[in-house]
PDB file of C-alpha atoms in Angstrom:
ATOM      1  CA  MET A  22      71.006 -26.365  39.293  1.00 88.00           C
ATOM      2  CA  ILE A  23      71.702 -23.648  41.821  1.00 95.00           C
ATOM      3  CA  GLU A  24      71.066 -23.783  45.831  1.00 98.00           C
ATOM      4  CA  ILE A  25      70.139 -20.734  47.648  1.00 98.00           C
ATOM      5  CA  HIS A  26      70.851 -20.109  51.206  1.00 98.00           C
ATOM      6  CA  ALA A  27      69.304 -17.432  53.410  1.00 98.00           C
ATOM      7  CA  ASP A  28      70.943 -16.108  56.579  1.00 98.00           C
ATOM      8  CA  ARG A  29      68.255 -14.707  58.859  1.00 97.00           C
ATOM      9  CA  ASP A  30      71.091 -13.194  61.043  1.00 98.00           C
ATOM     10  CA  ALA A  31      72.042 -11.024  58.198  1.00 98.00           C
ATOM     11  CA  CYS A  32      68.433 -10.175  56.990  1.00 98.00           C
ATOM     12  CA  VAL A  33      66.990  -6.797  57.593  1.00 98.00           C
ATOM     13  CA  GLY A  34      63.698  -7.527  56.427  1.00 98.00           C
ATOM     14  CA  ALA A  35      63.597  -5.209  53.185  1.00 98.00           C
ATOM     15  CA  GLY A  36      61.604  -7.526  51.415  1.00 98.00           C
ATOM     16  CA  GLN A  37      63.109  -7.618  48.076  1.00 98.00           C
ATOM     17  CA  CYS A  38      63.169 -11.191  47.738  1.00 98.00           C
ATOM     18  CA  ALA A  39      59.635 -11.956  48.489  1.00 98.00           C
ATOM     19  CA  VAL A  40      58.563  -9.329  45.816  1.00 98.00           C
ATOM     20  CA  THR A  41      61.161 -10.436  43.136  1.00 98.00           C
ATOM     21  CA  ALA A  42      60.562 -14.346  43.647  1.00 98.00           C
ATOM     22  CA  PRO A  43      57.218 -15.117  45.844  1.00 98.00           C
ATOM     23  CA  GLU A  44      57.295 -18.498  44.821  1.00 98.00           C
ATOM     24  CA  LEU A  45      60.593 -18.907  46.590  1.00 98.00           C
ATOM     25  CA  PHE A  46      60.629 -16.232  49.340  1.00 98.00           C
ATOM     26  CA  ASP A  47      58.439 -15.058  52.073  1.00 98.00           C
ATOM     27  CA  GLN A  48      58.949 -12.725  55.016  1.00 98.00           C
ATOM     28  CA  ASN A  49      57.929 -14.106  58.590  1.00 98.00           C
ATOM     29  CA  GLU A  50      54.949 -12.366  60.100  1.00 97.00           C
ATOM     30  CA  ASP A  51      56.778 -11.590  63.326  1.00 97.00           C
ATOM     31  CA  ASP A  52      60.127 -10.245  62.599  1.00 98.00           C
ATOM     32  CA  GLY A  53      59.846  -9.611  58.659  1.00 98.00           C
ATOM     33  CA  LEU A  54      62.873 -11.746  58.187  1.00 98.00           C
ATOM     34  CA  VAL A  55      63.307 -13.791  54.893  1.00 98.00           C
ATOM     35  CA  VAL A  56      61.788 -17.350  54.695  1.00 98.00           C
ATOM     36  CA  LEU A  57      63.211 -19.528  52.148  1.00 98.00           C
ATOM     37  CA  LEU A  58      60.104 -21.854  51.167  1.00 98.00           C
ATOM     38  CA  ARG A  59      61.904 -23.761  48.735  1.00 98.00           C
ATOM     39  CA  GLN A  60      64.919 -24.281  46.313  1.00 98.00           C
ATOM     40  CA  PRO A  61      64.402 -22.911  42.731  1.00 98.00           C
ATOM     41  CA  ALA A  62      63.638 -25.469  39.910  1.00 97.00           C
ATOM     42  CA  GLN A  63      65.655 -24.708  36.860  1.00 95.00           C
ATOM     43  CA  GLY A  64      64.896 -22.038  34.217  1.00 96.00           C
ATOM     44  CA  GLU A  65      62.843 -19.091  35.041  1.00 96.00           C
ATOM     45  CA  GLU A  66      62.731 -19.724  39.001  1.00 97.00           C
ATOM     46  CA  GLU A  67      66.734 -19.854  38.928  1.00 97.00           C
ATOM     47  CA  ALA A  68      66.753 -16.628  37.289  1.00 97.00           C
ATOM     48  CA  ALA A  69      64.297 -15.104  39.864  1.00 98.00           C
ATOM     49  CA  ALA A  70      66.524 -16.601  42.318  1.00 98.00           C
ATOM     50  CA  ARG A  71      69.324 -15.062  41.075  1.00 98.00           C
ATOM     51  CA  LYS A  72      67.816 -11.684  40.637  1.00 98.00           C
ATOM     52  CA  ALA A  73      66.788 -11.807  44.300  1.00 98.00           C
ATOM     53  CA  VAL A  74      70.212 -12.629  45.546  1.00 98.00           C
ATOM     54  CA  SER A  75      71.623  -9.625  43.820  1.00 98.00           C
ATOM     55  CA  LEU A  76      68.834  -7.368  45.039  1.00 98.00           C
ATOM     56  CA  CYS A  77      69.264  -8.169  48.808  1.00 98.00           C
ATOM     57  CA  PRO A  78      70.593  -5.101  50.352  1.00 98.00           C
ATOM     58  CA  ALA A  79      72.131  -6.883  53.473  1.00 98.00           C
ATOM     59  CA  ARG A  80      73.594  -9.727  51.246  1.00 98.00           C
ATOM     60  CA  ALA A  81      71.518 -12.396  53.491  1.00 98.00           C
ATOM     61  CA  LEU A  82      70.960 -14.473  50.210  1.00 98.00           C
ATOM     62  CA  LEU A  83      73.686 -16.508  48.997  1.00 97.00           C
ATOM     63  CA  GLU A  84      74.123 -18.869  45.846  1.00 96.00           C
ATOM     64  CA  ARG A  85      75.915 -22.032  46.154  1.00 91.00           C
TER      65      ARG A  85
END
C-alpha cells in the first residue's frame, strides 16, 4: 500500500491531481492548492494516485 504526501508549498494549483483522482484530491476554493482528501486504497485508487503523482507539474505530490 502506498502513502501520498501533498506539499502545498510546492503546489501551483494546476489541478491535474483533482482531475485524475477526484476521490483522493481536491483543490482549495480560496487558493486553488491541492487538498489530499484521503490515502488511496489498494487497486484502482493506488493506480490513480500514482498517475496523479506523475502528472503533477510542480512535483508537489510524493509517493512514499
